[in-house]
């Protein structure tokens, strides 16, 4: 019986995924596994790293039939001879800032990449430095000039090094507050919402022309999961990064009540990474702090004030406004194709903007 040894085990930031490096006397593999709450939602993703025995001429179907990690056949291998075993001390797992993909470095060299978007499809995708031709187990890693995922892994390594050494939060914070204050005046209060973990995130509170404004800072440091899968090539860069905002009529709510309602943003700010999901135009989220008569919030950039946020890592940052919606409206969004976009359109036609104040329900209540 083949004995497998786990050489490394590294959780991502949100503890939703686990990266492992495993080795037996035949092969070495790199895996991303979902944590317990996500095992029914995402499959294990694996990447062949190297053969520790000579590469077979044919596919290692016997190992596959036995459910053990197969050797990679000779036509796909950079080296046909048995390669040295991996030593745990030389291994370094670096997660993507989006928290859903990882790269494996060994003794300072990039060994493998499992991109985050591979989690969201049936076909397994990975890249290995030991591979020279795409196959069912992996694909060639190549170089930074031939494979964008190699280049991204190098960029991610520098990203984490900057956060470890330079601590860029102060500059990001100052830049975003300056942007918000140009729109809504001085930041009156500032609430940390990062729970003491990376990345730093906060909510800035403003009072402008009779309305309370609350805007997040720091969400856009991380690209959201799923986006590289949903939006291909250049389009993904327009959707990866967001901040959230909320506006409340000062005559409708006192400051205390407005702050309580805006506390919904604190939980929403963690949602994409805690749930391996994403937020975008027309999405709804339930909330216990929605105002009386409302069930949750609808997110929309088109409903809100239009101004440009500072880009992050060279990518656009979208500001999504959270506006309260009733239970019937939320059900409409969830049951209708493009229901969220339809509800945004109805709100626009009704003259609604993101500032919360009394308004009629815009869908028919459920029958019965």
Coordinates of C-alpha atoms in Angstrom, one line a residue:
X1 CA 0.0 0.0 0.0
X2 CA 1.4 3.4 -1.0
X3 CA 2.0 5.7 2.0
X4 CA 1.3 9.4 1.3
X5 CA 3.1 12.1 3.3
X6 CA 1.7 15.6 3.7
X7 CA 4.7 18.0 3.3
X8 CA 2.8 21.3 3.7
X9 CA -0.7 22.5 4.7
X10 CA -1.6 26.2 4.4
X11 CA -5.1 27.7 4.8
X12 CA -6.1 30.8 2.9
X13 CA -6.9 34.1 4.7
X14 CA -10.6 33.3 5.2
X15 CA -10.0 29.6 6.1
X16 CA -12.3 28.6 3.2
X17 CA -9.6 26.6 1.3
X18 CA -6.6 24.5 2.2
X19 CA -3.5 24.1 0.0
X20 CA -1.5 20.9 0.6
X21 CA 1.6 19.3 -0.9
X22 CA 1.6 15.6 -0.7
X23 CA 4.2 13.0 -1.7
X24 CA 4.6 9.2 -1.7
X25 CA 7.4 7.0 -3.1
X26 CA 6.1 7.5 -6.6
X27 CA 4.9 11.1 -7.2
X28 CA 4.4 14.6 -5.6
X29 CA 1.2 16.6 -6.0
X30 CA -0.1 20.1 -5.1
X31 CA -3.8 20.3 -4.1
X32 CA -6.4 23.0 -3.2
X33 CA -9.2 21.5 -1.1
X34 CA -12.4 23.2 0.1
X35 CA -12.7 23.5 3.9
X36 CA -15.6 21.5 5.5
X37 CA -18.4 24.1 4.9
X38 CA -17.6 24.2 1.2
X39 CA -17.0 20.5 0.4
X40 CA -20.4 20.0 -1.2
X41 CA -19.9 23.2 -3.3
X42 CA -16.3 22.8 -4.7
X43 CA -14.2 19.9 -5.9
X44 CA -10.6 19.2 -5.0
X45 CA -8.2 20.6 -7.5
X46 CA -4.8 18.9 -8.0
X47 CA -1.6 19.6 -9.9
X48 CA 1.1 17.0 -10.6
X49 CA 4.5 18.2 -9.6
X50 CA 7.0 15.5 -10.4
X51 CA 7.6 11.8 -10.8
X52 CA 9.8 10.2 -8.2
X53 CA 10.2 7.2 -10.4
X54 CA 11.1 7.1 -14.1
X55 CA 8.3 8.4 -16.3
X56 CA 6.2 5.6 -17.8
X57 CA 5.7 5.3 -21.6
X58 CA 2.0 5.1 -21.2
X59 CA -0.7 6.6 -19.0
X60 CA -0.6 5.3 -15.5
X61 CA -4.0 3.9 -15.7
X62 CA -3.4 1.3 -13.0
X63 CA -2.7 3.9 -10.4
X64 CA -5.9 5.8 -11.5
X65 CA -7.9 2.6 -11.1
X66 CA -6.6 2.1 -7.6
X67 CA -7.3 5.7 -6.7
X68 CA -3.7 6.7 -6.0
X69 CA -1.9 9.7 -7.6
X70 CA -0.6 8.6 -11.0
X71 CA 2.8 9.1 -12.6
X72 CA 2.8 11.5 -15.5
X73 CA 3.7 9.7 -18.8
X74 CA 6.9 10.5 -20.6
X75 CA 5.5 12.5 -23.5
X76 CA 4.4 15.2 -21.0
X77 CA 7.5 15.3 -18.8
X78 CA 10.3 17.8 -18.8
X79 CA 12.5 15.1 -17.2
X80 CA 12.1 11.4 -17.9
X81 CA 14.3 10.2 -15.1
X82 CA 13.1 10.0 -11.5
X83 CA 13.3 13.4 -9.8
X84 CA 14.5 14.1 -6.2
X85 CA 11.9 14.1 -3.4
X86 CA 10.7 17.4 -2.2
X87 CA 11.8 18.6 1.2
X88 CA 9.2 20.5 3.4
X89 CA 11.7 23.2 4.3
X90 CA 12.0 24.4 0.7
X91 CA 8.2 24.7 0.1
X92 CA 6.3 28.0 0.2
X93 CA 2.6 28.3 -0.7
X94 CA 1.4 31.8 -1.7
X95 CA -2.3 32.4 -2.0
X96 CA -3.6 34.9 -4.6
X97 CA -4.9 38.2 -3.0
X98 CA -8.4 37.0 -4.1
X99 CA -8.0 34.0 -1.7
X100 CA -9.2 31.3 -4.2
X101 CA -6.0 30.3 -6.0
X102 CA -2.4 29.5 -5.0
X103 CA 1.1 29.1 -6.3
X104 CA 3.7 26.7 -5.0
X105 CA 7.3 27.9 -4.8
X106 CA 10.3 25.5 -4.0
X107 CA 13.7 26.7 -3.1
X108 CA 12.8 30.1 -4.6
X109 CA 11.6 28.7 -7.9
X110 CA 8.0 28.7 -9.1
X111 CA 6.9 25.0 -9.2
X112 CA 3.1 25.2 -9.8
X113 CA 0.0 27.3 -10.0
X114 CA -3.6 26.4 -9.4
X115 CA -5.7 29.5 -10.6
X116 CA -8.7 30.3 -8.5
X117 CA -11.2 30.2 -11.4
X118 CA -10.5 26.4 -11.8
X119 CA -12.6 25.9 -8.7
X120 CA -15.8 27.1 -10.5
X121 CA -15.8 24.7 -13.4
X122 CA -15.9 21.0 -14.1
X123 CA -12.5 20.8 -15.9
X124 CA -9.5 20.8 -13.7
X125 CA -6.9 23.4 -14.6
X126 CA -3.3 23.7 -13.2
X127 CA 0.2 24.6 -14.4
X128 CA 3.4 22.7 -13.5
X129 CA 7.0 23.6 -14.1
X130 CA 7.7 19.9 -14.8
X131 CA 5.2 19.6 -17.6
X132 CA 5.9 20.3 -21.3
X133 CA 2.5 19.4 -22.9
X134 CA -1.1 19.8 -21.7
X135 CA -2.7 16.7 -20.3
X136 CA -5.4 15.6 -18.0
X137 CA -3.2 16.1 -14.9
X138 CA -1.8 19.5 -15.6
X139 CA -0.4 21.9 -18.2
X140 CA 3.0 23.6 -18.8
X141 CA 3.8 26.4 -16.5
X142 CA 6.2 27.9 -19.0
X143 CA 7.6 31.4 -18.1
X144 CA 6.3 34.8 -17.3
X145 CA 6.5 35.7 -21.0
X146 CA 4.5 32.7 -22.2
X147 CA 2.0 32.2 -19.4
X148 CA 0.0 35.0 -17.7
X149 CA -0.5 32.8 -14.6
X150 CA 3.3 32.5 -14.1
X151 CA 3.5 36.3 -14.4
X152 CA 0.6 36.7 -12.0
X153 CA 2.2 34.4 -9.4
X154 CA 5.3 36.6 -9.5
X155 CA 3.2 39.7 -9.1
X156 CA 1.3 38.1 -6.1
X157 CA 4.6 37.3 -4.4
X158 CA 5.7 40.9 -4.7
X159 CA 2.2 42.0 -3.5
X160 CA 2.5 40.0 -0.3
X161 CA 6.1 41.2 0.2
X162 CA 4.9 44.8 0.0
X163 CA 2.3 44.2 2.6
X164 CA 4.8 42.5 4.9
X165 CA 7.5 45.1 4.5
X166 CA 6.0 48.4 3.4
X167 CA 2.5 48.4 4.9
X168 CA 0.8 50.4 2.1
X169 CA -2.5 50.8 4.0
X170 CA -1.8 54.4 5.2
X171 CA -1.4 55.6 1.6
X172 CA -4.5 53.7 0.4
X173 CA -6.5 55.0 3.4
X174 CA -5.5 58.6 2.8
X175 CA -6.2 58.4 -1.0
X176 CA -9.7 57.0 -0.5
X177 CA -10.7 59.4 2.3
X178 CA -9.5 62.3 0.1
X179 CA -11.8 61.0 -2.7
X180 CA -14.8 60.6 -0.4
X181 CA -14.3 64.0 1.3
X182 CA -14.2 65.7 -2.1
X183 CA -17.8 64.4 -2.6
X184 CA -19.4 64.5 0.8
X185 CA -17.2 66.7 3.0
X186 CA -15.2 65.9 6.1
X187 CA -15.1 62.4 7.4
X188 CA -16.9 62.7 10.7
X189 CA -16.4 59.2 12.1
X190 CA -14.3 56.2 11.1
X191 CA -15.1 52.6 12.0
X192 CA -12.6 49.8 11.6
X193 CA -14.4 46.7 10.2
X194 CA -11.5 44.3 9.5
X195 CA -11.8 42.4 12.8
X196 CA -8.0 42.7 13.2
X197 CA -7.2 40.6 10.2
X198 CA -5.9 41.4 6.7
X199 CA -6.8 43.4 4.8
X200 CA -7.5 46.5 6.7
X201 CA -11.0 47.7 6.1
X202 CA -13.1 50.6 7.5
X203 CA -16.3 52.6 7.0
X204 CA -16.1 56.4 6.7
X205 CA -19.2 58.4 7.9
X206 CA -20.1 61.8 6.3
X207 CA -23.0 64.3 6.5
X208 CA -23.7 66.2 3.3
X209 CA -26.8 68.2 2.2
X210 CA -29.0 66.7 4.9
X211 CA -28.0 63.1 4.2
X212 CA -25.8 60.6 6.1
X213 CA -23.2 58.8 3.9
X214 CA -21.3 55.7 4.8
X215 CA -18.6 54.3 2.5
X216 CA -16.2 51.4 2.8
X217 CA -12.4 51.6 2.5
X218 CA -10.2 48.6 1.8
X219 CA -12.5 46.1 0.1
X220 CA -10.8 46.9 -3.2
X221 CA -7.4 45.7 -2.0
X222 CA -8.6 42.2 -2.8
X223 CA -10.0 41.1 -6.1
X224 CA -13.2 39.1 -5.7
X225 CA -13.5 35.3 -6.3
X226 CA -15.3 34.1 -9.4
X227 CA -14.6 37.1 -11.5
X228 CA -11.8 35.6 -13.6
X229 CA -14.2 32.7 -14.4
X230 CA -17.2 34.9 -15.2
X231 CA -15.5 37.6 -17.1
X232 CA -12.7 36.7 -19.6
X233 CA -9.6 38.6 -20.5
X234 CA -9.7 42.4 -20.1
X235 CA -13.3 42.5 -18.9
X236 CA -12.4 40.9 -15.6
X237 CA -10.3 43.9 -14.5
X238 CA -13.5 46.0 -14.6
X239 CA -15.3 43.8 -12.2
X240 CA -12.8 42.4 -9.7
X241 CA -12.7 45.2 -7.2
X242 CA -15.5 47.0 -5.3
X243 CA -16.3 49.3 -2.4
X244 CA -19.7 49.6 -0.8
X245 CA -21.7 52.7 0.1
X246 CA -25.0 53.6 1.8
X247 CA -26.9 56.9 2.0
X248 CA -29.7 57.8 4.4
X249 CA -32.0 60.9 4.6
X250 CA -31.1 62.7 7.8
X251 CA -34.8 63.6 8.3
X252 CA -35.8 59.9 8.1
X253 CA -33.3 58.6 10.6
X254 CA -31.3 59.9 13.5
X255 CA -27.6 59.5 13.4
X256 CA -27.7 56.6 15.9
X257 CA -30.3 54.7 13.7
X258 CA -28.4 55.5 10.5
X259 CA -25.2 54.1 12.0
X260 CA -27.0 50.9 13.0
X261 CA -28.5 50.5 9.5
X262 CA -25.1 51.2 7.9
X263 CA -23.5 48.5 10.1
X264 CA -24.8 46.1 7.4
X265 CA -21.8 47.2 5.3
X266 CA -19.4 45.8 7.9
X267 CA -20.7 42.2 7.2
X268 CA -21.2 42.7 3.5
X269 CA -17.6 43.8 3.2
X270 CA -16.4 40.3 4.1
X271 CA -19.0 38.4 2.1
X272 CA -17.2 37.7 -1.2
X273 CA -14.2 36.1 0.5
X274 CA -15.9 34.5 3.5
X275 CA -18.4 32.8 1.1
X276 CA -16.2 32.3 -2.0
X277 CA -18.6 34.4 -3.9
X278 CA -18.9 37.9 -5.5
X279 CA -21.0 41.0 -5.5
X280 CA -22.1 43.0 -8.4
X281 CA -24.9 45.1 -10.0
X282 CA -28.4 43.9 -9.0
X283 CA -27.3 41.5 -6.2
X284 CA -29.3 41.4 -3.0
X285 CA -28.2 40.5 0.6
X286 CA -30.4 39.9 3.5
X287 CA -29.7 41.8 6.7
X288 CA -31.1 41.9 10.3
X289 CA -30.4 45.7 10.4
X290 CA -32.5 46.6 7.3
X291 CA -35.1 49.2 8.3
X292 CA -38.6 48.2 9.4
X293 CA -40.6 46.9 6.5
X294 CA -37.5 45.9 4.5
X295 CA -35.7 42.5 4.3
X296 CA -32.3 43.4 2.9
X297 CA -30.3 45.5 0.5
X298 CA -30.0 45.7 -3.3
X299 CA -26.5 46.6 -4.6
X300 CA -26.2 49.0 -7.6
X301 CA -23.6 51.3 -9.1
X302 CA -26.1 52.9 -11.5
X303 CA -28.4 54.1 -8.8
X304 CA -25.7 55.9 -6.9
X305 CA -23.7 59.1 -7.3
X306 CA -21.3 58.8 -10.2
X307 CA -17.7 59.6 -9.3
X308 CA -14.4 57.8 -10.0
X309 CA -12.7 55.9 -7.2
X310 CA -8.9 55.6 -7.1
X311 CA -7.8 52.5 -9.1
X312 CA -6.2 49.6 -7.2
X313 CA -3.3 47.6 -8.7
X314 CA -4.1 49.4 -12.0
X315 CA -7.7 48.1 -12.0
X316 CA -11.0 49.9 -11.9
X317 CA -12.8 50.0 -8.6
X318 CA -16.7 50.0 -8.7
X319 CA -18.7 51.7 -5.9
X320 CA -21.9 49.7 -5.2
X321 CA -24.7 51.5 -3.3
X322 CA -26.8 49.4 -0.9
X323 CA -30.4 50.4 -0.9
X324 CA -33.1 48.7 1.2
X325 CA -35.5 46.3 -0.5
X326 CA -38.6 44.5 0.8
X327 CA -39.1 40.8 1.2
X328 CA -41.3 40.8 -2.0
X329 CA -38.7 42.7 -3.9
X330 CA -35.9 40.4 -2.8
X331 CA -38.0 37.4 -3.8
X332 CA -38.6 39.0 -7.2
X333 CA -34.8 39.4 -7.7
X334 CA -34.1 35.8 -6.7
X335 CA -36.9 34.2 -8.8
X336 CA -36.7 36.3 -12.0
X337 CA -34.0 36.0 -14.6
X338 CA -32.0 39.2 -14.4
X339 CA -34.4 40.1 -11.5
X340 CA -31.9 42.4 -9.8
X341 CA -31.3 44.4 -13.0
X342 CA -35.0 44.7 -13.5
X343 CA -35.5 46.0 -10.0
X344 CA -32.8 48.6 -10.5
X345 CA -34.6 49.7 -13.6
X346 CA -37.9 50.0 -11.7
X347 CA -36.2 52.0 -8.9
X348 CA -34.7 54.3 -11.5
X349 CA -38.1 54.8 -13.3
X350 CA -39.7 55.6 -9.9
X351 CA -37.1 58.4 -9.4
X352 CA -35.3 56.6 -6.5
X353 CA -31.7 57.3 -5.8
X354 CA -29.5 55.6 -3.2
X355 CA -30.6 58.0 -0.4
X356 CA -33.0 56.0 1.8
X357 CA -36.4 57.5 2.4
X358 CA -40.0 56.3 2.2
X359 CA -41.0 54.8 -1.1
X360 CA -43.8 52.4 -2.4
X361 CA -43.1 48.7 -2.9
X362 CA -42.2 48.2 -6.6
X363 CA -43.3 44.6 -7.1
X364 CA -46.6 42.8 -6.5
X365 CA -46.6 40.9 -3.2
X366 CA -46.5 37.1 -3.5
X367 CA -49.9 35.5 -4.1
X368 CA -51.5 33.8 -1.0

